[in-house]
Coordinates of C-alpha atoms in Angstrom, one line a residue:
Chain A
M1 CA -42.2 167.8 118.7
K2 CA -46.1 167.9 118.0
R3 CA -45.4 167.0 114.4
S4 CA -43.1 164.3 114.8
K5 CA -45.4 162.6 117.1
I6 CA -48.3 162.6 114.6
H7 CA -45.7 161.2 112.2
I8 CA -44.9 158.4 114.6
V9 CA -48.4 157.6 115.0
V10 CA -49.1 157.6 111.2
A11 CA -46.3 155.6 110.7
L12 CA -47.3 152.9 113.4
L13 CA -50.6 153.0 111.8
F14 CA -49.3 151.1 108.8
V15 CA -46.2 149.7 109.5
P16 CA -47.4 146.8 111.8
I17 CA -50.3 146.2 109.8
I18 CA -48.7 145.7 106.6
G19 CA -46.0 143.6 108.3
V20 CA -48.5 141.4 109.6
A21 CA -50.5 141.2 106.4
Q22 CA -47.3 140.2 104.3
N23 CA -45.2 138.0 106.4
T24 CA -47.2 136.3 109.1
P25 CA -50.4 134.4 108.2
P26 CA -53.2 134.6 110.8
D27 CA -54.2 131.5 112.7
Y28 CA -56.7 130.2 110.5
F29 CA -57.6 127.3 112.7
V30 CA -59.4 129.7 115.1
A31 CA -62.4 129.7 112.5
N32 CA -63.1 126.1 113.4
C33 CA -64.6 127.4 116.5
F34 CA -66.8 129.6 114.6
N35 CA -69.0 126.9 113.4
C36 CA -70.8 126.7 116.6
H37 CA -69.7 129.7 118.6
G38 CA -70.2 132.3 115.5
T39 CA -68.1 134.1 113.7
D40 CA -65.4 135.8 115.6
G41 CA -67.0 133.9 118.6
R42 CA -70.1 136.3 118.6
G43 CA -72.9 133.7 118.4
H44 CA -76.5 134.3 119.3
S45 CA -77.4 131.0 120.7
T46 CA -77.5 128.7 123.5
I47 CA -73.9 127.7 122.6
P48 CA -71.7 130.1 124.5
P49 CA -70.4 133.1 122.7
L50 CA -66.4 133.4 123.3
A51 CA -65.9 137.1 122.0
G52 CA -64.5 139.2 124.7
L53 CA -63.7 136.4 127.2
T54 CA -60.6 136.7 128.8
K55 CA -57.6 134.8 127.7
P56 CA -57.2 133.2 131.1
Y57 CA -60.7 132.1 131.6
I58 CA -60.8 130.6 127.9
I59 CA -57.5 128.6 128.5
E60 CA -58.8 127.5 132.2
Q61 CA -62.1 126.2 130.8
I62 CA -60.3 124.2 128.0
A63 CA -58.1 122.7 130.3
A64 CA -61.0 121.7 132.5
F65 CA -62.8 120.2 129.5
K66 CA -59.6 118.2 128.7
A67 CA -59.1 117.0 132.1
G68 CA -62.9 116.1 132.5
T69 CA -63.4 118.6 135.4
R70 CA -65.9 120.7 133.8
P71 CA -68.7 118.6 132.5
A72 CA -69.5 119.1 128.7
T73 CA -71.7 117.6 125.9
V74 CA -69.0 117.8 123.3
M75 CA -66.2 120.4 124.3
H76 CA -64.5 117.6 126.3
Q77 CA -63.9 115.5 123.0
L78 CA -63.3 118.6 120.6
S79 CA -60.6 120.1 122.8
K80 CA -58.4 117.1 123.1
G81 CA -57.6 117.7 119.2
Y82 CA -55.7 121.1 119.9
T83 CA -52.5 121.6 121.7
D84 CA -52.0 123.7 124.6
D85 CA -50.1 126.4 122.1
E86 CA -53.0 126.2 120.0
I87 CA -55.6 126.9 122.6
A88 CA -53.6 129.8 123.8
R89 CA -53.7 131.3 120.4
A90 CA -57.3 131.1 120.1
A91 CA -57.8 132.2 123.7
A92 CA -55.8 135.4 122.7
Y93 CA -58.0 135.7 119.5
F94 CA -61.3 135.6 121.2
A95 CA -60.3 137.7 124.1
A96 CA -59.4 140.3 121.5
Q97 CA -62.7 140.5 120.0
K98 CA -65.6 142.8 120.8
K99 CA -68.7 141.1 122.5
Chain B
M1 CA -41.4 162.5 128.7
K2 CA -41.1 159.3 130.6
N3 CA -45.0 159.2 130.5
E4 CA -45.0 159.9 126.7
T5 CA -42.4 157.1 126.1
N6 CA -44.8 154.7 128.2
N7 CA -48.0 155.8 126.3
R8 CA -46.1 155.1 123.1
R9 CA -45.0 152.0 123.8
Q10 CA -48.5 151.0 125.2
F11 CA -49.7 152.3 122.0
I12 CA -47.3 150.4 120.1
Q13 CA -48.3 147.2 121.9
A14 CA -51.9 147.6 121.7
L15 CA -51.7 148.3 117.8
T16 CA -49.4 145.2 117.3
A17 CA -52.1 143.1 119.5
T18 CA -54.7 144.6 117.3
A19 CA -53.0 143.9 114.0
S20 CA -51.9 140.2 114.8
L21 CA -55.5 139.4 116.7
S22 CA -57.8 141.0 114.2
A23 CA -56.3 139.6 111.2
L24 CA -58.6 136.8 111.3
S25 CA -61.4 139.2 110.9
G26 CA -59.8 141.4 108.1
T27 CA -59.8 144.6 109.7
A28 CA -56.3 144.9 109.7
F29 CA -56.2 145.0 105.8
A30 CA -59.0 147.9 105.6
A31 CA -56.4 150.3 104.8
N32 CA -55.2 148.7 101.4
K33 CA -58.1 147.4 99.1
K34 CA -56.0 146.9 95.9
S35 CA -57.0 143.8 94.3
I36 CA -54.6 140.7 94.5
G37 CA -56.8 138.6 92.6
R38 CA -59.9 136.9 91.5
V39 CA -61.7 133.7 92.7
V40 CA -64.7 132.3 91.4
V41 CA -66.7 129.9 93.7
I42 CA -69.2 127.6 92.0
G43 CA -72.1 126.6 94.4
G44 CA -73.4 128.4 97.4
G45 CA -74.0 125.5 100.0
F46 CA -72.2 125.1 103.1
G47 CA -68.8 124.7 101.6
G48 CA -69.0 127.3 98.6
A49 CA -70.7 130.1 100.7
T50 CA -68.3 129.7 103.6
A51 CA -65.3 129.9 101.2
A52 CA -66.7 133.0 99.6
K53 CA -67.2 135.0 102.8
Y54 CA -63.8 133.9 104.2
L55 CA -61.9 134.8 101.0
R56 CA -63.3 138.4 101.5
M57 CA -62.9 138.2 105.3
W58 CA -59.3 137.0 105.4
S59 CA -57.9 139.2 102.4
G60 CA -59.7 142.2 103.9
G61 CA -61.7 142.7 100.8
R62 CA -58.7 142.6 98.5
I63 CA -59.4 139.3 96.7
E64 CA -62.5 139.8 94.4
V65 CA -64.9 136.9 94.9
T66 CA -67.7 135.9 92.6
L67 CA -70.3 133.2 93.9
I68 CA -72.2 131.4 91.2
E69 CA -75.3 129.5 92.3
R70 CA -78.4 128.7 90.1
N71 CA -80.4 128.7 93.0
K72 CA -81.9 131.8 94.4
E73 CA -81.9 130.7 97.9
F74 CA -80.0 128.2 100.2
I75 CA -82.1 125.3 101.5
S76 CA -80.5 123.4 104.2
C77 CA -80.3 119.6 104.1
P78 CA -79.3 119.4 107.9
A79 CA -82.5 119.7 110.1
S80 CA -84.7 118.8 106.7
N81 CA -85.6 115.8 108.5
E82 CA -87.4 117.5 110.9
V83 CA -89.8 118.9 108.4
L84 CA -90.5 115.4 107.4
A85 CA -91.8 114.8 110.9
G86 CA -93.5 117.9 111.1
Y87 CA -91.4 119.2 113.8
R88 CA -90.0 122.3 111.7
N89 CA -91.4 124.5 109.4
F90 CA -90.0 124.0 106.1
D91 CA -89.2 128.0 105.7
T92 CA -86.9 127.8 108.5
L93 CA -84.5 125.8 106.3
R94 CA -84.4 128.8 103.6
H95 CA -82.0 131.3 103.7
G96 CA -80.7 134.2 101.2
Y97 CA -77.6 135.2 99.8
D98 CA -78.1 139.0 100.6
G99 CA -75.8 138.9 103.6
L100 CA -72.6 137.8 101.6
K101 CA -73.3 140.5 99.3
K102 CA -73.8 143.2 101.8
N103 CA -71.8 142.4 104.5
W104 CA -68.8 140.8 102.6
G105 CA -68.9 142.4 99.2
V106 CA -69.4 138.8 97.4
K107 CA -70.6 139.2 93.9
I108 CA -73.7 136.9 93.9
V109 CA -74.6 135.4 90.2
H110 CA -77.5 133.2 89.7
A111 CA -76.9 131.0 86.9
S112 CA -75.6 127.5 86.1
V113 CA -71.9 127.0 85.1
T114 CA -71.7 125.3 81.9
A115 CA -67.6 125.0 81.8
I116 CA -64.5 125.6 83.5
D117 CA -61.9 126.4 81.3
A118 CA -58.9 126.0 83.4
D119 CA -56.2 127.0 80.8
K120 CA -57.9 130.3 79.8
R121 CA -59.0 130.5 83.4
R122 CA -62.5 131.3 82.6
V123 CA -65.9 129.9 83.9
K124 CA -68.7 129.9 81.6
T125 CA -72.4 130.2 82.6
D126 CA -75.8 129.7 80.7
H127 CA -77.1 133.3 81.1
G128 CA -74.9 135.0 83.8
G129 CA -72.0 135.6 81.3
E130 CA -68.3 134.6 81.6
F131 CA -65.9 135.0 84.8
A132 CA -62.0 135.3 84.6
F133 CA -60.5 133.8 87.6
D134 CA -57.0 133.3 89.2
H135 CA -58.3 130.1 91.1
V136 CA -61.6 128.8 91.1
I137 CA -63.2 126.6 94.0
V138 CA -65.8 124.0 92.9
A139 CA -68.4 123.2 95.7
P140 CA -70.9 121.4 93.5
G141 CA -72.2 118.9 96.2
I142 CA -73.7 115.4 94.9
D143 CA -75.5 114.5 92.3
F144 CA -77.3 111.1 91.9
L145 CA -76.5 107.9 90.0
Y146 CA -80.0 107.0 88.8
D147 CA -78.8 104.7 86.4
Q148 CA -77.7 102.1 89.1
I149 CA -81.2 101.8 90.1
A150 CA -83.2 100.3 87.2
G151 CA -86.7 101.9 86.7
Y152 CA -85.7 104.8 88.4
N153 CA -86.7 107.1 85.4
E154 CA -88.0 110.7 85.3
A155 CA -91.7 109.4 85.7
A156 CA -90.7 107.3 88.6
R157 CA -89.0 110.3 90.3
E158 CA -92.2 112.2 90.5
K159 CA -93.6 109.4 92.8
I160 CA -90.8 107.8 94.4
L161 CA -88.7 110.3 96.0
H162 CA -85.2 110.7 97.6
A163 CA -85.6 114.1 99.6
W164 CA -81.6 113.8 100.0
K165 CA -81.3 117.4 98.4
A166 CA -83.6 119.7 100.6
G167 CA -86.2 121.6 98.6
P168 CA -89.4 120.6 96.8
Q169 CA -88.7 116.8 97.5
T170 CA -88.7 117.5 101.4
L171 CA -92.2 119.0 101.2
A172 CA -93.4 116.1 98.9
L173 CA -92.1 113.3 101.1
R174 CA -93.9 115.1 104.2
K175 CA -97.2 114.9 102.1
Q176 CA -96.9 111.2 101.2
L177 CA -96.2 110.6 104.9
E178 CA -99.3 112.8 105.9
A179 CA -101.5 111.0 103.4
M180 CA -100.4 107.5 104.2
P181 CA -102.9 105.3 106.0
D182 CA -102.5 104.3 109.7
G183 CA -100.7 100.7 109.1
G184 CA -99.0 101.8 106.1
V185 CA -95.4 100.9 105.6
Y186 CA -92.7 103.6 104.8
A187 CA -89.6 102.1 103.5
L188 CA -86.1 103.8 103.1
T189 CA -83.2 102.6 101.1
I190 CA -79.8 103.7 101.7
P191 CA -76.9 103.5 99.2
K192 CA -73.4 102.1 99.9
A193 CA -71.1 104.5 101.5
P194 CA -69.8 107.0 101.0
Y195 CA -72.8 109.2 100.5
R196 CA -74.0 112.5 101.9
C197 CA -74.4 112.6 105.6
P198 CA -73.7 109.4 107.2
P199 CA -76.2 109.6 110.3
G200 CA -78.7 111.1 108.0
P201 CA -80.7 108.2 107.0
Y202 CA -81.1 106.7 110.4
E203 CA -81.9 109.9 111.9
R204 CA -84.8 110.0 109.3
A205 CA -85.7 106.6 110.5
C206 CA -86.2 108.0 114.0
L207 CA -87.8 111.1 113.3
I208 CA -90.3 109.4 110.8
A209 CA -90.9 106.7 113.4
S210 CA -91.6 109.2 116.1
Y211 CA -94.3 111.1 114.1
L212 CA -95.8 107.5 113.3
K213 CA -95.7 106.4 116.5
T214 CA -97.9 109.5 117.5
N215 CA -100.1 109.7 114.7
K216 CA -100.4 106.4 112.8
P217 CA -99.3 103.8 115.5
K218 CA -100.0 100.8 113.6
S219 CA -97.4 101.8 110.8
K220 CA -94.0 100.9 110.2
V221 CA -90.6 102.1 109.3
L222 CA -88.4 99.8 107.0
V223 CA -84.8 100.6 106.9
L224 CA -83.1 99.0 103.4
D225 CA -79.5 99.4 104.0
A226 CA -76.9 98.7 101.3
N227 CA -74.1 98.6 104.1
D228 CA -73.6 96.0 106.4
K229 CA -74.4 98.0 109.2
I230 CA -75.4 101.4 110.5
Q231 CA -72.8 103.8 109.2
S232 CA -72.7 106.3 112.0
K233 CA -73.6 106.3 115.8
Q234 CA -74.4 102.6 115.4
K235 CA -75.0 101.9 119.1
L236 CA -76.8 105.2 119.9
F237 CA -79.3 104.7 117.1
Q238 CA -79.6 100.8 118.0
D239 CA -80.4 101.7 121.5
V240 CA -82.9 104.4 120.8
W241 CA -84.6 101.8 118.1
E242 CA -84.7 99.2 120.7
A243 CA -86.1 101.6 123.6
D244 CA -88.5 104.0 121.7
Y245 CA -89.3 102.2 118.4
K246 CA -89.1 98.5 119.0
D247 CA -91.9 97.4 117.1
L248 CA -92.0 100.3 114.6
I249 CA -88.5 100.4 112.9
E250 CA -87.1 97.3 111.2
Y251 CA -83.5 97.3 110.0
Q252 CA -82.3 95.1 107.2
P253 CA -78.5 95.5 106.5
N254 CA -76.9 94.4 103.2
W255 CA -80.2 95.1 101.3
N256 CA -78.9 97.0 98.0
A257 CA -81.4 98.2 96.0
V258 CA -81.0 97.8 92.3
S259 CA -84.6 98.4 91.0
V260 CA -87.7 100.0 91.3
D261 CA -91.3 99.5 90.1
A262 CA -93.2 102.9 90.4
A263 CA -96.5 101.2 89.5
Q264 CA -96.4 99.0 92.3
N265 CA -94.3 101.4 94.5
A266 CA -91.9 98.5 94.8
V267 CA -88.3 98.1 95.2
T268 CA -86.1 95.2 94.6
N269 CA -82.3 94.5 95.8
E270 CA -79.6 92.4 93.9
L271 CA -80.8 89.1 95.6
G272 CA -84.4 89.6 93.9
D273 CA -86.3 90.5 97.3
T274 CA -89.1 92.7 96.4
V275 CA -90.5 95.1 99.1
K276 CA -93.8 97.2 98.3
A277 CA -94.5 100.1 100.6
A278 CA -97.3 102.8 101.1
V279 CA -94.3 105.6 100.8
L280 CA -91.1 104.3 99.1
N281 CA -88.2 106.5 99.8
V282 CA -85.0 105.5 97.7
V283 CA -82.2 107.1 98.0
P284 CA -79.8 106.4 95.1
P285 CA -75.9 106.1 95.2
H286 CA -74.1 109.5 94.5
R287 CA -71.2 111.0 92.9
A288 CA -69.5 114.6 93.0
G289 CA -71.9 117.1 91.4
D290 CA -72.3 117.4 87.6
I291 CA -70.0 120.5 86.9
A292 CA -67.1 118.3 88.8
Q293 CA -67.6 115.7 86.1
S294 CA -67.8 117.6 83.0
A295 CA -64.7 119.9 84.4
G296 CA -62.8 116.5 84.6
L297 CA -62.4 116.7 88.4
I298 CA -63.6 113.3 89.1
N299 CA -60.4 111.0 89.8
V300 CA -61.6 108.4 92.6
N301 CA -63.6 105.4 91.5
Q302 CA -65.3 107.5 88.9
R303 CA -67.5 109.4 91.7
W304 CA -65.3 111.6 93.8
C305 CA -62.5 114.4 93.5
A306 CA -59.2 114.0 95.1
V307 CA -57.5 117.0 96.4
D308 CA -54.0 118.0 97.8
W309 CA -55.2 118.5 101.5
V310 CA -52.8 121.7 102.2
T311 CA -54.7 123.8 99.2
L312 CA -57.9 121.7 98.6
E313 CA -56.5 122.1 94.7
S314 CA -57.7 119.3 92.5
T315 CA -55.0 116.6 91.8
A316 CA -56.6 116.4 88.1
V317 CA -56.9 120.0 87.3
K318 CA -54.5 122.9 88.5
N319 CA -55.9 126.1 89.9
V320 CA -59.1 124.5 90.6
H321 CA -60.0 123.6 94.3
V322 CA -62.8 121.3 95.3
I323 CA -64.6 121.2 98.5
G324 CA -67.5 119.7 100.4
D325 CA -69.5 116.4 99.5
A326 CA -67.8 116.2 96.0
L327 CA -64.5 115.2 97.7
M328 CA -62.8 111.8 98.1
P329 CA -62.9 112.4 102.1
G330 CA -60.1 111.7 104.5
P331 CA -60.3 108.7 106.9
T332 CA -63.6 109.2 109.2
M333 CA -64.1 112.6 107.5
P334 CA -67.7 112.6 106.9
K335 CA -69.6 114.2 104.0
S336 CA -71.4 116.7 106.1
G337 CA -72.3 120.4 106.1
H338 CA -69.9 120.9 109.2
M339 CA -67.1 119.6 107.2
A340 CA -67.7 121.3 104.0
N341 CA -67.6 124.6 105.9
Q342 CA -64.3 123.6 107.2
H343 CA -63.2 122.6 103.6
G344 CA -64.4 126.2 102.5
K345 CA -62.2 127.8 105.2
A346 CA -59.1 125.8 104.3
A347 CA -59.5 126.4 100.6
A348 CA -59.9 130.2 101.6
A349 CA -56.9 130.3 103.8
A350 CA -54.6 128.6 101.3
I351 CA -55.9 131.1 98.2
V352 CA -55.4 134.1 100.5
E353 CA -52.0 132.8 101.5
M354 CA -51.0 132.1 97.7
L355 CA -52.1 135.3 96.4
S356 CA -50.4 137.1 99.2
G357 CA -47.2 135.6 98.0
R358 CA -46.7 133.1 101.0
T359 CA -46.9 129.3 101.1
P360 CA -49.9 127.7 102.3
Q361 CA -49.6 125.8 105.5
P362 CA -52.1 122.9 106.3
T363 CA -54.9 123.8 108.8
L364 CA -56.8 121.8 111.4
M365 CA -60.4 120.9 110.5
A366 CA -63.2 119.7 112.9
N367 CA -66.7 118.2 112.3
T368 CA -69.6 117.9 114.8
C369 CA -72.8 116.0 113.4
Y370 CA -75.9 116.3 115.3
S371 CA -79.0 113.7 114.9
M372 CA -82.4 114.3 116.4
V373 CA -84.1 111.0 117.5
D374 CA -87.3 112.7 118.2
E375 CA -88.8 116.2 118.6
N376 CA -86.6 117.1 121.5
R377 CA -83.6 114.9 121.9
G378 CA -80.5 115.1 120.0
M379 CA -77.1 113.5 120.0
H380 CA -73.6 114.0 118.4
V381 CA -70.6 112.5 116.7
A382 CA -67.6 114.8 116.6
S383 CA -63.9 114.5 115.5
V384 CA -60.9 116.8 114.9
H385 CA -58.6 116.2 111.7
R386 CA -55.0 117.2 111.6
Y387 CA -52.7 117.1 108.6
D388 CA -50.3 114.3 108.4
A389 CA -47.3 115.2 106.0
E390 CA -46.1 111.7 105.7
K391 CA -49.8 110.3 104.7
K392 CA -50.4 113.8 102.9
A393 CA -54.0 114.0 104.2
H394 CA -55.7 115.0 107.2
Q395 CA -56.1 112.0 109.8
P396 CA -58.5 111.9 112.9
V397 CA -56.6 113.2 116.1
A398 CA -56.3 110.1 118.3
G399 CA -58.0 110.8 121.6
A400 CA -60.2 113.7 120.4
G401 CA -63.8 113.5 119.2
G402 CA -66.3 111.0 120.3
L403 CA -70.0 110.3 120.7
S404 CA -73.1 111.4 122.8
V405 CA -73.3 109.0 125.9
E406 CA -77.2 109.1 125.1
P407 CA -79.8 111.2 123.2
N408 CA -81.1 113.9 125.4
K409 CA -82.7 117.2 125.5
L410 CA -79.7 119.4 126.0
E411 CA -78.0 118.0 123.0
G412 CA -81.2 118.6 121.2
I413 CA -81.0 122.4 122.1
F414 CA -77.7 122.5 121.1
A415 CA -78.5 120.7 117.6
H416 CA -80.9 123.2 116.9
A417 CA -78.4 126.3 118.2
W418 CA -76.0 124.3 115.7
A419 CA -78.0 124.8 112.7
N420 CA -79.0 128.4 113.7
T421 CA -75.2 129.2 114.3
I422 CA -73.8 127.8 111.1
W423 CA -76.5 129.2 108.8
K424 CA -75.5 132.8 109.9
E425 CA -71.8 131.8 110.0
M426 CA -71.9 130.9 106.3
L427 CA -74.3 133.4 105.0
T428 CA -73.9 136.6 107.1

């Protein structure tokens, strides 16, 4: 039982990773955000870092930028270039990053 | 057992999420370091440095990347106008390449590329040796068409500066401005578009006017533009000139410089009008950098490089990708450092896809260009560009992007944060 568990864990460590690497390209467009918010959203400036924010929070803020209910200097303009699906994918990415 | 199953399921979910979500940062590939290809990047500016980093990151270290850059350090053009006004220390523009080497395993070679042999897939350098590649990314920036301005010979260039590539000329122009007597005329000529950094000349006019207003108030800034109007942030610049620099900045459109006289410190346009200045700053027309020309990559108007916008691969030479200011840009796509970073990522993504046996897909690109209008106030223009399959080029997304309402201090703070962030983004 113990050994089979280890086997499963070892198998799991590699199967999905290789699967992702070979079949599904990552969402490269998310790196557009890195220019101002830092690589993987880990910026260290007055521009807010995005790494580790929750997915619903990011989605909500972008929706507010798009709707004009959260004031912004530039994000109300840039956010309108991305679909809701793209925003959700970007939000998931940043939520998964360590702060 | 039920708990075990749940735990296992959660573990699988967590692992799958980690795999897909960390794929951009490459940690998903850490277990497999077998090389899938070699890429040589020529030029370590905003485009080339970014491409080198992201090829390593997105391949999980499985693509061997050599970055060939003739200079030992990167010097940023964005923010260099602030040095001219005395608002920024030149050293803040200087950044090393160690981060790309240490953090990402990019092989850095400081040499000049002498030839690209696309058939044999080899890059030759003057003193760094030869490098084999599966793909090469050419990011040469721009070089100047000095021959379009009579008299702008090597001797004249000692005195009449462009300062349109940040470096020694930035410091030299600052010295000329410091030495200029109160009441002197600083004249800046702007070439016909497309040129590097569309708002850059008008930002320079603002910042130098700001310096003169405080230090030499009887002086004048003369902007001689070969174009028929201000090329970027037009109303914003017009408004700030009217409000803050009314008697200081004089703007003349359709003023195409065709010759200079270094002895007289004078410039003449195609109608024969001549302007003498205490400090003469002549920015010649540009084309894609020299290596793009010698490698046969220039195929638009004898000046720029055309590419497939999915892969950024040259339409002239196969397996050679071109990015940054050297490109014939898509509509409303500026020649900017921010945009070059996006080209670099797009080219890196396409090459990772190709070397992974997949078909590259077009990626979105975005641009944000900040300009300072004085020591503290900034303003921006922004755009998002999405690939149009019918037009086979990126088009600006309708309804997205735009301009500042007005220059302000908050955007000045963001302009400086943008610079600090993107320098780290591309080099560490």
